[in-house]
Short mmCIF file of C-alpha atoms in Angstrom, two decimals:
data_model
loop_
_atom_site.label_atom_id
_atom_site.label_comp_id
_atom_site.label_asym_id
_atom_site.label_seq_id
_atom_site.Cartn_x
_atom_site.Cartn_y
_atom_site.Cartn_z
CA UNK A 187 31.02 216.50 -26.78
CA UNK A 188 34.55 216.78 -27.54
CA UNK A 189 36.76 219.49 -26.56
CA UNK A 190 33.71 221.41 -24.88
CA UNK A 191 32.04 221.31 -28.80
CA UNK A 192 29.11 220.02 -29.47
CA UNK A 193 29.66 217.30 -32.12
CA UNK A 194 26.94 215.53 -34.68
CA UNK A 195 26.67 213.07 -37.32
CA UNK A 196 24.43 213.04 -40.46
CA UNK A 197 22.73 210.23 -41.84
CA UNK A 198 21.64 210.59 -45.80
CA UNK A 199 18.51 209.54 -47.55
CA UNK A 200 19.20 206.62 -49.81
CA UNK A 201 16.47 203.72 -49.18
CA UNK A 202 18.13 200.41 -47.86
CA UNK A 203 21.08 201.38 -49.14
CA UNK A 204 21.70 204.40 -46.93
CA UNK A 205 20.12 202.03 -43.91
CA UNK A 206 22.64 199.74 -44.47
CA UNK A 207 26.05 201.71 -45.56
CA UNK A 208 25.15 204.05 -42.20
CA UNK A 209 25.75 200.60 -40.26
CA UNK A 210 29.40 200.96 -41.10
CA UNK A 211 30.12 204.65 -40.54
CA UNK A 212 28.36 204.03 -36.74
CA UNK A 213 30.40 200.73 -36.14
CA UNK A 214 33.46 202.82 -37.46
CA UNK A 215 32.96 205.36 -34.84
CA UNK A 216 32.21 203.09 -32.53
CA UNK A 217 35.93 201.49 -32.64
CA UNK A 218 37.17 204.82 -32.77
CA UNK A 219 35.35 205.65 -29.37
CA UNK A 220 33.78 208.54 -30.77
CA UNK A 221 30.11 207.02 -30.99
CA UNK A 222 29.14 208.10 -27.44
CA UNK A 223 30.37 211.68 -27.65
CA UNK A 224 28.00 212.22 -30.66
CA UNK A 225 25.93 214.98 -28.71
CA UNK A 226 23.35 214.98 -32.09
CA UNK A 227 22.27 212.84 -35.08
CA UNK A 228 20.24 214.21 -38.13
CA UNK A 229 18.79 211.86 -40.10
CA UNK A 230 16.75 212.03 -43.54
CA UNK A 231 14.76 209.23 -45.55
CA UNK A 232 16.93 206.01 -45.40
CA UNK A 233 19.06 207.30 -43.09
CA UNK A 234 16.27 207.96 -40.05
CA UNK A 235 15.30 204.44 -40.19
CA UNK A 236 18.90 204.01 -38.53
CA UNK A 237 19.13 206.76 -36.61
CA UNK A 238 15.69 206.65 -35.01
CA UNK A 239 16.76 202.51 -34.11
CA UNK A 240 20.24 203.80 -32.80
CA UNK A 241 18.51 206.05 -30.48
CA UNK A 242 16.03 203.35 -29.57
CA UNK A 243 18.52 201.17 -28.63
CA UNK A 244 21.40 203.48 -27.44
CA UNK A 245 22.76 201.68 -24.53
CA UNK A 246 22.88 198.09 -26.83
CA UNK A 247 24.72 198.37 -29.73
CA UNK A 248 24.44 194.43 -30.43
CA UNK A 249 20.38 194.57 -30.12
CA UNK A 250 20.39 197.62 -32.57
CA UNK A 251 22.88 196.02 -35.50
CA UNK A 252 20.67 192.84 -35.25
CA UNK A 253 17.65 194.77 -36.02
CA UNK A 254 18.53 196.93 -38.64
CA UNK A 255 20.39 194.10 -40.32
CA UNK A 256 17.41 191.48 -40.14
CA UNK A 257 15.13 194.31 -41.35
CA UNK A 258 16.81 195.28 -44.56
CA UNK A 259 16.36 191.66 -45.54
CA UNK A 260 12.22 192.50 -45.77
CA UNK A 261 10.81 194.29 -48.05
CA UNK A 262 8.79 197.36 -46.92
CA UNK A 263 7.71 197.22 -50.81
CA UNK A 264 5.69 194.01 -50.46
CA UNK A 265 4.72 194.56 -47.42
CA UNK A 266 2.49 197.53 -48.84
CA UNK A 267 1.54 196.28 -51.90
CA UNK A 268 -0.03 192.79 -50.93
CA UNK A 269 -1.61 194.22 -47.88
CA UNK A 270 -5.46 194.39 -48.19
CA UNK A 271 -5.84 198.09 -47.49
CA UNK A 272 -4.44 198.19 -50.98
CA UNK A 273 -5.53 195.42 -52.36
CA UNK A 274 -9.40 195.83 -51.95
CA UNK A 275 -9.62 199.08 -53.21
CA UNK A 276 -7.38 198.35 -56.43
CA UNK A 277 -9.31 195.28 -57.48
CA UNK A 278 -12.67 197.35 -56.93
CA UNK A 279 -10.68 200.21 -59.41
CA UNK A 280 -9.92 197.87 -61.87
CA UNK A 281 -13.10 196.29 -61.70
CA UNK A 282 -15.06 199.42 -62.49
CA UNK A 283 -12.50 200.35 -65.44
CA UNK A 284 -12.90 196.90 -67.11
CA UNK A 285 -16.86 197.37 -66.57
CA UNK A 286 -16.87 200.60 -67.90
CA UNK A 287 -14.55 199.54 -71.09
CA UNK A 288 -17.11 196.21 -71.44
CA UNK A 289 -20.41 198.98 -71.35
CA UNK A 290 -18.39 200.97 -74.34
CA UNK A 291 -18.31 197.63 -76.30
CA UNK A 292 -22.05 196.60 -75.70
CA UNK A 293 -23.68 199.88 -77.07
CA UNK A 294 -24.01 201.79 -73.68
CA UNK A 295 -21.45 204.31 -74.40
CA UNK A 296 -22.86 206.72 -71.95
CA UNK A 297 -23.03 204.74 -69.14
CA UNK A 298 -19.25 203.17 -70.12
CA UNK A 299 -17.94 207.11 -70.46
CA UNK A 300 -19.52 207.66 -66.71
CA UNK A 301 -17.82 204.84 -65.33
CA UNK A 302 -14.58 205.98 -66.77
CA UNK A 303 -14.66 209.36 -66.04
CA UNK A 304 -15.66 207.86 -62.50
CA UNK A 305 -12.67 206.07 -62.10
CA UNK A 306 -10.57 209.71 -63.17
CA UNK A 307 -12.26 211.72 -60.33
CA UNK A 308 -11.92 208.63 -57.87
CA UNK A 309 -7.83 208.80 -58.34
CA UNK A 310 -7.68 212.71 -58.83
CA UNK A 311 -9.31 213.50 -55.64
CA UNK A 312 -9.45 210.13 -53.32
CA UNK A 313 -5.84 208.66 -54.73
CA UNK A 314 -4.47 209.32 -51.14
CA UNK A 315 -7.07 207.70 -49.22
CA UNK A 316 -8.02 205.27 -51.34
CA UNK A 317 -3.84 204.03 -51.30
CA UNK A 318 -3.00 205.76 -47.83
CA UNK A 319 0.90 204.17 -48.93
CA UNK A 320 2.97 205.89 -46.27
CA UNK A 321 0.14 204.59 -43.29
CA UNK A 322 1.28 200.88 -44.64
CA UNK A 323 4.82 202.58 -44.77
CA UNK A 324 4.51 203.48 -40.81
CA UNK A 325 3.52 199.89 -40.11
CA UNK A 326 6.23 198.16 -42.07
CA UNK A 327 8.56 200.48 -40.22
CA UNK A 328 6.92 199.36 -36.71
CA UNK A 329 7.02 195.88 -37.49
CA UNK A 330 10.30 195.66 -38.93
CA UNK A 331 12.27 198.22 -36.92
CA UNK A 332 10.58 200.45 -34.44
CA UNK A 333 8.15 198.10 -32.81
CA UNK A 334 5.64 200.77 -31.93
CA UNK A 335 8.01 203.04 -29.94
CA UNK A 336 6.86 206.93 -29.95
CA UNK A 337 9.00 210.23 -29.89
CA UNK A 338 9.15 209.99 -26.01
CA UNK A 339 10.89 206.17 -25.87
CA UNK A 340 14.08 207.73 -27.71
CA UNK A 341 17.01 207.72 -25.39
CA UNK A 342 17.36 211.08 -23.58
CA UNK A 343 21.41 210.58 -23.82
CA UNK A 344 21.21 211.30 -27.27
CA UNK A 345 19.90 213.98 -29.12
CA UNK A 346 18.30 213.45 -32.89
CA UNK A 347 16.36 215.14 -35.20
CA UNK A 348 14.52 213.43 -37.96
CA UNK A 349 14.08 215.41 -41.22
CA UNK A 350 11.03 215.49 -43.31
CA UNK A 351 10.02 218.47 -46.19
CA UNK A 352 6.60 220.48 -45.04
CA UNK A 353 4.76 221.01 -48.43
CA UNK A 354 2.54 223.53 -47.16
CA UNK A 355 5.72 225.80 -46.14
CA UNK A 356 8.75 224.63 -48.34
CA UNK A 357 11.03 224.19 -45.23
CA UNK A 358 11.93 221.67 -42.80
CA UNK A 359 9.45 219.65 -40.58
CA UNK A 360 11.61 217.78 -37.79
CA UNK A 361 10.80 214.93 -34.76
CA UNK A 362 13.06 214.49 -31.85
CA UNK A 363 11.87 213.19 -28.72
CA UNK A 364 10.52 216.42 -26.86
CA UNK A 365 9.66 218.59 -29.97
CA UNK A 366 8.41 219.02 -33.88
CA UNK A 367 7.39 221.71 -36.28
CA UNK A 368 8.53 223.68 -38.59
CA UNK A 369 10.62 227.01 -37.92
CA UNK A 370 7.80 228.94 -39.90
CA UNK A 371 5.42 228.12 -37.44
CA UNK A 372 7.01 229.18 -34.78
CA UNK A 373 8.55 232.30 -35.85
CA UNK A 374 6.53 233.93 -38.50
CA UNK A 375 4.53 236.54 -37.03
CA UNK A 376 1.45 236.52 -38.78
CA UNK A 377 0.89 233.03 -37.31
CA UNK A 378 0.18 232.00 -33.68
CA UNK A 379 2.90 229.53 -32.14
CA UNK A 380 2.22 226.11 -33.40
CA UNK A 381 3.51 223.52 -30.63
CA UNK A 382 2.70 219.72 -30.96
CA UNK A 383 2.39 217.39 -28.54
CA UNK A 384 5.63 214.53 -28.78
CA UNK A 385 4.96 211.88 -26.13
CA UNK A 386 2.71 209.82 -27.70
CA UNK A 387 3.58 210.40 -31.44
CA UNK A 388 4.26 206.89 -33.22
CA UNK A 389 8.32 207.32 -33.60
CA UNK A 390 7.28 205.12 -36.80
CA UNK A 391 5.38 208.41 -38.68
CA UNK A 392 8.01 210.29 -38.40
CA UNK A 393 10.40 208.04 -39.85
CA UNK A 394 7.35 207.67 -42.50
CA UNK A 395 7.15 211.32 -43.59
CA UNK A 396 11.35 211.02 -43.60
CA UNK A 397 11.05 208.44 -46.22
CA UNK A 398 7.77 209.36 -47.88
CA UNK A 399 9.40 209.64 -51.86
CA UNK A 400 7.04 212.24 -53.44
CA UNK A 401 5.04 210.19 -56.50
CA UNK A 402 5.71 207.03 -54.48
CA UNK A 403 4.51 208.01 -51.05
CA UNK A 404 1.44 209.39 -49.43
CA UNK A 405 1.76 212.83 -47.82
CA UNK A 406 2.09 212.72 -44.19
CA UNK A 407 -0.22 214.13 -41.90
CA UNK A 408 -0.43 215.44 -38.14
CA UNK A 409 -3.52 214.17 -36.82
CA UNK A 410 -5.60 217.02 -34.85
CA UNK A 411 -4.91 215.15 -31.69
CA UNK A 412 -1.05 215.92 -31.78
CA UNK A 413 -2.03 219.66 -31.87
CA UNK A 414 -1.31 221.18 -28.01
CA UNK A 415 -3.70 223.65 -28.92
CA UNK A 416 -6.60 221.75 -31.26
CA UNK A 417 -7.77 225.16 -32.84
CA UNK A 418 -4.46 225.25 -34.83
CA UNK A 419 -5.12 222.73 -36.74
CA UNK A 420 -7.42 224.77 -38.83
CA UNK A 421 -4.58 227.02 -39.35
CA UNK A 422 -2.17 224.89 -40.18
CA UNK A 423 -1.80 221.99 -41.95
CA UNK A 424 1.48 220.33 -42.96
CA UNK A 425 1.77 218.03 -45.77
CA UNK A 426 5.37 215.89 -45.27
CA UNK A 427 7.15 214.55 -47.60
CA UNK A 428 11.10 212.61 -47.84
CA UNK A 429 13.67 214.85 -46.13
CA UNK A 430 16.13 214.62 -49.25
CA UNK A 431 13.58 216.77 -50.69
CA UNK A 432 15.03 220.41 -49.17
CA UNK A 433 18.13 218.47 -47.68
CA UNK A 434 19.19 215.01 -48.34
CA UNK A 435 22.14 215.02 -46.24
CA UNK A 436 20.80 215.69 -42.83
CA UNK A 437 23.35 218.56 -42.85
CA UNK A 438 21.48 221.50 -42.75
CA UNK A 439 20.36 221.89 -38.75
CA UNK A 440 23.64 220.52 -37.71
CA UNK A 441 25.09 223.42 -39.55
CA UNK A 442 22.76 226.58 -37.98
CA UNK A 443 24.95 228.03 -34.85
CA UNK A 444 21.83 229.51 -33.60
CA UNK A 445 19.69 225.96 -33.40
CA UNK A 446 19.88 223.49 -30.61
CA UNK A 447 20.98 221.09 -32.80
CA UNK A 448 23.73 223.35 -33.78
CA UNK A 449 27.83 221.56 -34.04
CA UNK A 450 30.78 222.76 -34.43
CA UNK A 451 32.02 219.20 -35.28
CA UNK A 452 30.12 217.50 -38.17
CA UNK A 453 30.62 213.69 -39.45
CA UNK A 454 28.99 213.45 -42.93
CA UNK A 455 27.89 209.68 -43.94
CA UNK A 456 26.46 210.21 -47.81
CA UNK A 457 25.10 206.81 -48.95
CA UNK A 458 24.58 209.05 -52.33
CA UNK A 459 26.57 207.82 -55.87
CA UNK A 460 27.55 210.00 -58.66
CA UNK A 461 23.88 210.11 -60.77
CA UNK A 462 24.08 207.94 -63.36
CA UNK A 463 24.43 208.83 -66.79
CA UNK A 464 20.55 208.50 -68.63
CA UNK A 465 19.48 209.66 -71.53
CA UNK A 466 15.76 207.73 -72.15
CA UNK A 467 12.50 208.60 -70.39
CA UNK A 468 9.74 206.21 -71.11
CA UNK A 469 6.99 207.99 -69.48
CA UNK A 470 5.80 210.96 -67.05
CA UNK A 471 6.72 209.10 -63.61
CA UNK A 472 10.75 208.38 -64.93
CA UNK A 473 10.70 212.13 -65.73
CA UNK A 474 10.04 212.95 -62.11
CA UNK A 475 12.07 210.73 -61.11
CA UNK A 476 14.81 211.53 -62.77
CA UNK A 477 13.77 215.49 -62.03
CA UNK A 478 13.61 214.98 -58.63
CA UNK A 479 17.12 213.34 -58.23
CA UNK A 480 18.64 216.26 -60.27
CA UNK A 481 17.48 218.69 -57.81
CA UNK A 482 18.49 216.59 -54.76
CA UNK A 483 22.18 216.19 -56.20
CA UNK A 484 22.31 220.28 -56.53
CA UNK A 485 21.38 220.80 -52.94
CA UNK A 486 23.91 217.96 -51.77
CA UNK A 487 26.70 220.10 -54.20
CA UNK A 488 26.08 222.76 -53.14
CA UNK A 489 25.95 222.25 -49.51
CA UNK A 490 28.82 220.13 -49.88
CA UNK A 491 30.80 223.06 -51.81
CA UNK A 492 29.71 225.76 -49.12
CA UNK A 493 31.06 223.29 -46.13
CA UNK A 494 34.09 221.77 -47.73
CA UNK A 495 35.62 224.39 -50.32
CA UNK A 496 35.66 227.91 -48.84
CA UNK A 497 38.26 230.00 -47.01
CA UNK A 498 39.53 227.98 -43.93
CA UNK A 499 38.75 232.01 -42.15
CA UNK A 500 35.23 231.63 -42.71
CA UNK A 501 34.36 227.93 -41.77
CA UNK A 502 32.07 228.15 -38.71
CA UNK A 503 32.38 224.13 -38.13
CA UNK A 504 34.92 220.96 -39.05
CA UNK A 505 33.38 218.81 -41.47
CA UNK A 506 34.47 215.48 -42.35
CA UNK A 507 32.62 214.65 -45.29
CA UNK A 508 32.70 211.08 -46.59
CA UNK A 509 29.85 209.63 -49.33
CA UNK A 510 29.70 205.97 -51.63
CA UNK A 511 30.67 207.49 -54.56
CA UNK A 512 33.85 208.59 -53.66
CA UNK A 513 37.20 206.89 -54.47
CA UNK A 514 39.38 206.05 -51.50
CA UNK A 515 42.74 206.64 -53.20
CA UNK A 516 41.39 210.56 -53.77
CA UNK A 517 40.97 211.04 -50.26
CA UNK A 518 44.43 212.26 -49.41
CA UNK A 519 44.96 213.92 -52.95
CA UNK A 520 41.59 216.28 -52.08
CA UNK A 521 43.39 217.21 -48.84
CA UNK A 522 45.95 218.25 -50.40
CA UNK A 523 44.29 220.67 -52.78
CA UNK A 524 42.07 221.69 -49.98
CA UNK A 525 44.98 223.27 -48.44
CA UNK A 526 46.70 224.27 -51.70
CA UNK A 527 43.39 226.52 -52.08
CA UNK A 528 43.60 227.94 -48.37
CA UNK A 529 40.14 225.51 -47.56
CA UNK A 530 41.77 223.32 -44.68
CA UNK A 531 42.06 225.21 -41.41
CA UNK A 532 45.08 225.81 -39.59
CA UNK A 533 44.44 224.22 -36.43
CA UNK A 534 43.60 221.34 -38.45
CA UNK A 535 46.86 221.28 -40.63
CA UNK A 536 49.00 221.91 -38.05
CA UNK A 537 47.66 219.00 -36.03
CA UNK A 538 48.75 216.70 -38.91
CA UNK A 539 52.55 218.12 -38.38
CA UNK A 540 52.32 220.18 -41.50
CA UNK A 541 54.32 223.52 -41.27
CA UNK A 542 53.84 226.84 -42.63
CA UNK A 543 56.81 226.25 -44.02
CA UNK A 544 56.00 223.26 -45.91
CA UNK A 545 53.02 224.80 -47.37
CA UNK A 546 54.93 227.89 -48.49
CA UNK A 547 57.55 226.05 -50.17
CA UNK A 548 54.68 223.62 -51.84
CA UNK A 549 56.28 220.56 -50.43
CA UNK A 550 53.54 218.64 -51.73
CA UNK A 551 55.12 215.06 -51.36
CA UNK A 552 56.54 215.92 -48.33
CA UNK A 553 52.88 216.88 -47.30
CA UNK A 554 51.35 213.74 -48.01
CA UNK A 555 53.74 211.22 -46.33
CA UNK A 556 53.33 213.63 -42.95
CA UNK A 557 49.21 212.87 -43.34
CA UNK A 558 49.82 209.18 -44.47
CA UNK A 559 52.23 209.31 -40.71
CA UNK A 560 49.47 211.41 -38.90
CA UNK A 561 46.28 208.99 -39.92
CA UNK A 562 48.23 205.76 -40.14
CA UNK A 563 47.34 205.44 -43.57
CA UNK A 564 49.21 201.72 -43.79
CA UNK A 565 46.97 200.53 -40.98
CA UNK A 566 43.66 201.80 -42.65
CA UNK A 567 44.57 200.81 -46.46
CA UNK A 568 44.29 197.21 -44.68
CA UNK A 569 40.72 197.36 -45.11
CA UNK A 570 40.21 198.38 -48.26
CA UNK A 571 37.60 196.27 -49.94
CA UNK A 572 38.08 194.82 -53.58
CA UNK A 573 36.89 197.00 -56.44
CA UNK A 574 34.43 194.06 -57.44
CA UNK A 575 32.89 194.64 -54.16
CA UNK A 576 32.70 198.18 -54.02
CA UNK A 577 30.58 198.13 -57.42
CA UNK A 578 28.48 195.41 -55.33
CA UNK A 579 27.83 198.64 -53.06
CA UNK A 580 27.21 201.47 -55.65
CA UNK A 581 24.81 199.47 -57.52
CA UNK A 582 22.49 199.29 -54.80
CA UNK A 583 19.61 200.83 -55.32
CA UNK A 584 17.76 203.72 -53.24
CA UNK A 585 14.59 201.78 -52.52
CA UNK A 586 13.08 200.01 -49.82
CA UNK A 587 13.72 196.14 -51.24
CA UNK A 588 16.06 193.67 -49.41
CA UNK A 589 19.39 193.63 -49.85
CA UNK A 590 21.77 190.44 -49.81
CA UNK A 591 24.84 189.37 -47.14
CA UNK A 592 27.14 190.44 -50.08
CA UNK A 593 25.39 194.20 -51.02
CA UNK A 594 25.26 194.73 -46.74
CA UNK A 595 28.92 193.59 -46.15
CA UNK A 596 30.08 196.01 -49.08
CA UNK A 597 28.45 199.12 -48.19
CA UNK A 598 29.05 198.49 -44.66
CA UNK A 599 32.55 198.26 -45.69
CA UNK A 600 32.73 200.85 -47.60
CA UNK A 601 31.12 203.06 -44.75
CA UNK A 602 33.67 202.31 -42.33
CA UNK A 603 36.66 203.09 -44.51
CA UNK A 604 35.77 205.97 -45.86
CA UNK A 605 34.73 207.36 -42.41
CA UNK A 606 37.81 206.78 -40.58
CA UNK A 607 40.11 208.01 -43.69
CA UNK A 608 37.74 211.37 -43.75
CA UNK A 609 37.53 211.53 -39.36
CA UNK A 610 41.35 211.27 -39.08
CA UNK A 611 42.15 213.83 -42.40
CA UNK A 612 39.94 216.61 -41.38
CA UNK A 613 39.17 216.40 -37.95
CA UNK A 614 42.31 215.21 -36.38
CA UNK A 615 41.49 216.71 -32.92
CA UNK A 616 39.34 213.78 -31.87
CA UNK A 617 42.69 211.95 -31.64
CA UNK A 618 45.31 214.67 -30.26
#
């Protein structure tokens, strides 16, 4: 905690890239001896595969940078796609197409057309067990991060909740080490109380369903045995999916007053770039895609509007809101018309030895050396990386294949710049 607050820190989706860049917003906090007052950490897709290692490792720092940083050199990709519970059944799939084509060729139509419209049914109705692709994701994840640890083996110090999106509902399904569920099964009336069993649930799924890219992914399921009561599992029946799908920030149950996992101060790290402008669509799957990445940058806008640009009166929480895609040179500039707008709190102004005064009489350059004095902006401009390296960082991809010593250096470096420059602009009462 700080100042008797309860204070949290959200991890973003992002593949690799977000596993990576979140190295250097926790090593930035970490030199600011703020990383062990972080009372919560919510994590989605990319993002939870650092979070759940941080809380895995909480008391060793060292032990968890070495891990994350040796694993983002494998790829999770190849480690599902050559494994044999793929393999097997995609040769026998191919085989019976090519068979099937061969039969149409050698004048036994009707027995080619069966084996084809075999082969349709087989991946309409068995695609998910026949390519169970988040079960290999959930042992990539154990072998190259988690080593089989379970809900229970996360460090009590420390709280964190790991999102995923519950199909069956459209909300939130969350992990943390003595609960998960979904709010609609525990509140909606017409329902009996779903509670799940934590101590033995592989710490690995849940990272799974965090991660598990609808079209890429399997659905993740809760086995009946996690069920406390086993008759609720014919009730109800989640279906998880990548957290970025309702929330790809992690922000959302850091932001609910009435939650346990409720702040009042909120560190944002967004591994997220400005979408890319794209204007060709070669087939069905780059439509999703790109669909699916539209409707993931409104939520992030929009939560990022409702935090960050409203009426310093109604903000229920300091947010410090730092992402990739933003320029470090703006940072001070968006401060500025933050309070021009009457968005930046008072408390939070005044702390920076801004006066009423000053604001009144739009002393805007007089404004921005005061911050520049408050944050120690010579100091921090120190770090800035080259822009040759930064584009290193934003054209990283958001999958799950290894990154380089150059890409991991430049988002990590980005991370850490970004998150001190944001920390010390809009929450400046960590260092009174």
């Amino acid at each position: 905690m700080i100042n008797n607050k309860k204070f949290g820190l959200s991890l973003s989706g992002g593949g690799y890239r977000a596993t990576a860049y979140h190295i250097g917003t926790l090593r930035k906090l970490k030199e600011l001896e703020l990383l062990d007052k972080v009372d919560v950490i919510s994590s989605n897709s990319g993002g939870s595969i650092t979070g759940a290692t941080y809380t895995l490792h909480y008391e060793d720092y060292d032990t968890f940078e070495k891990i994350i940083l040796s694993g983002v050199k494998r790829s999770v990709i190849k480690f599902v796609l050559t494994s044999c519970r793929i393999l097997v059944p995609l040769i026998g799939m191919l085989g019976l197409l090519i068979a099937s084509v061969w039969l149409l060729f050698k004048g036994l139509a009707l027995y080619g057309l069966m084996g084809i419209l075999g082969f349709i049914l087989l991946l309409l109705f068995f695609q998910f067990k026949l390519f169970p692709l988040s079960y290999l994701n959930e042992k990539a994840y154990n072998k190259f991060f988690i080593k089989k640890a379970t809900l229970s083996s996360i460090s009590p110090d420390i709280e964190i909740v790991i999102n995923s999106t519950n199909l069956e509902t459209g909300r939130l399904f969350v992990f943390s080490r003595t609960s998960m569920g979904d709010s609609k099964y525990t509140y909606d009336q017409e329902l009996p109380k779903i509670n799940y069993e934590t101590k033995n649930f592989p710490l690995a799924r849940a990272v799974a369903a965090s991660t598990a890219v609808p079209g890429v992914f399997t659905p993740v399921k809760i086995p009946k045995q996690y069920y406390e009561d086993p008759k609720n599992y014919k009730i109800v029946k989640p279906r998880l999916v990548d957290g970025g799908v309702y929330d790809n920030q992690g922000l959302h149950k850091l932001t609910q007053t009435s939650s346990k996992y409720g702040c009042f101060y909120i560190i944002v790290s967004d591994a997220g770039n400005e979408m890319p402008f794209k204007n060709k669509y070669w087939n069905s799957f780059a439509l999703l895609f790109r669909t699916s990445n539209v409707f993931m940058n409104r939520i992030k806008n929009l939560q990022m509007i409702h935090q960050l640009f409203q009426p310093s009166a109604s903000q229920e929480h300091e947010v410090a809101y730092q992402s990739l895609g933003w320029d470090f040179d703006e940072s001070i500039p968006v401060f500025i018309d933050g309070l021009k707008q009457g968005h930046i709190k008072k408390e939070v102004w005044k702390l920076h030895g801004i006066l009423a005064s000053d604001i009144e009489l739009k002393k805007w350059e007089v404004i921005e050396q005061k911050l520049k004095d408050s944050i120690d902006y010579t100091a921090i401009i120190k770090q800035l990386q080259s822009k040759s390296k930064l584009e290193i960082a934003r054209n990283v991809s958001t999958n799950l294949v290894p990154l380089n010593d150059d890409q991991i250096e430049a988002l990590i470096s980005q991370a850490s710049i970004m998150t001190e420059i944001q920390t010390k602009l809009y929450c400046p009462s960590f260092f009174a």
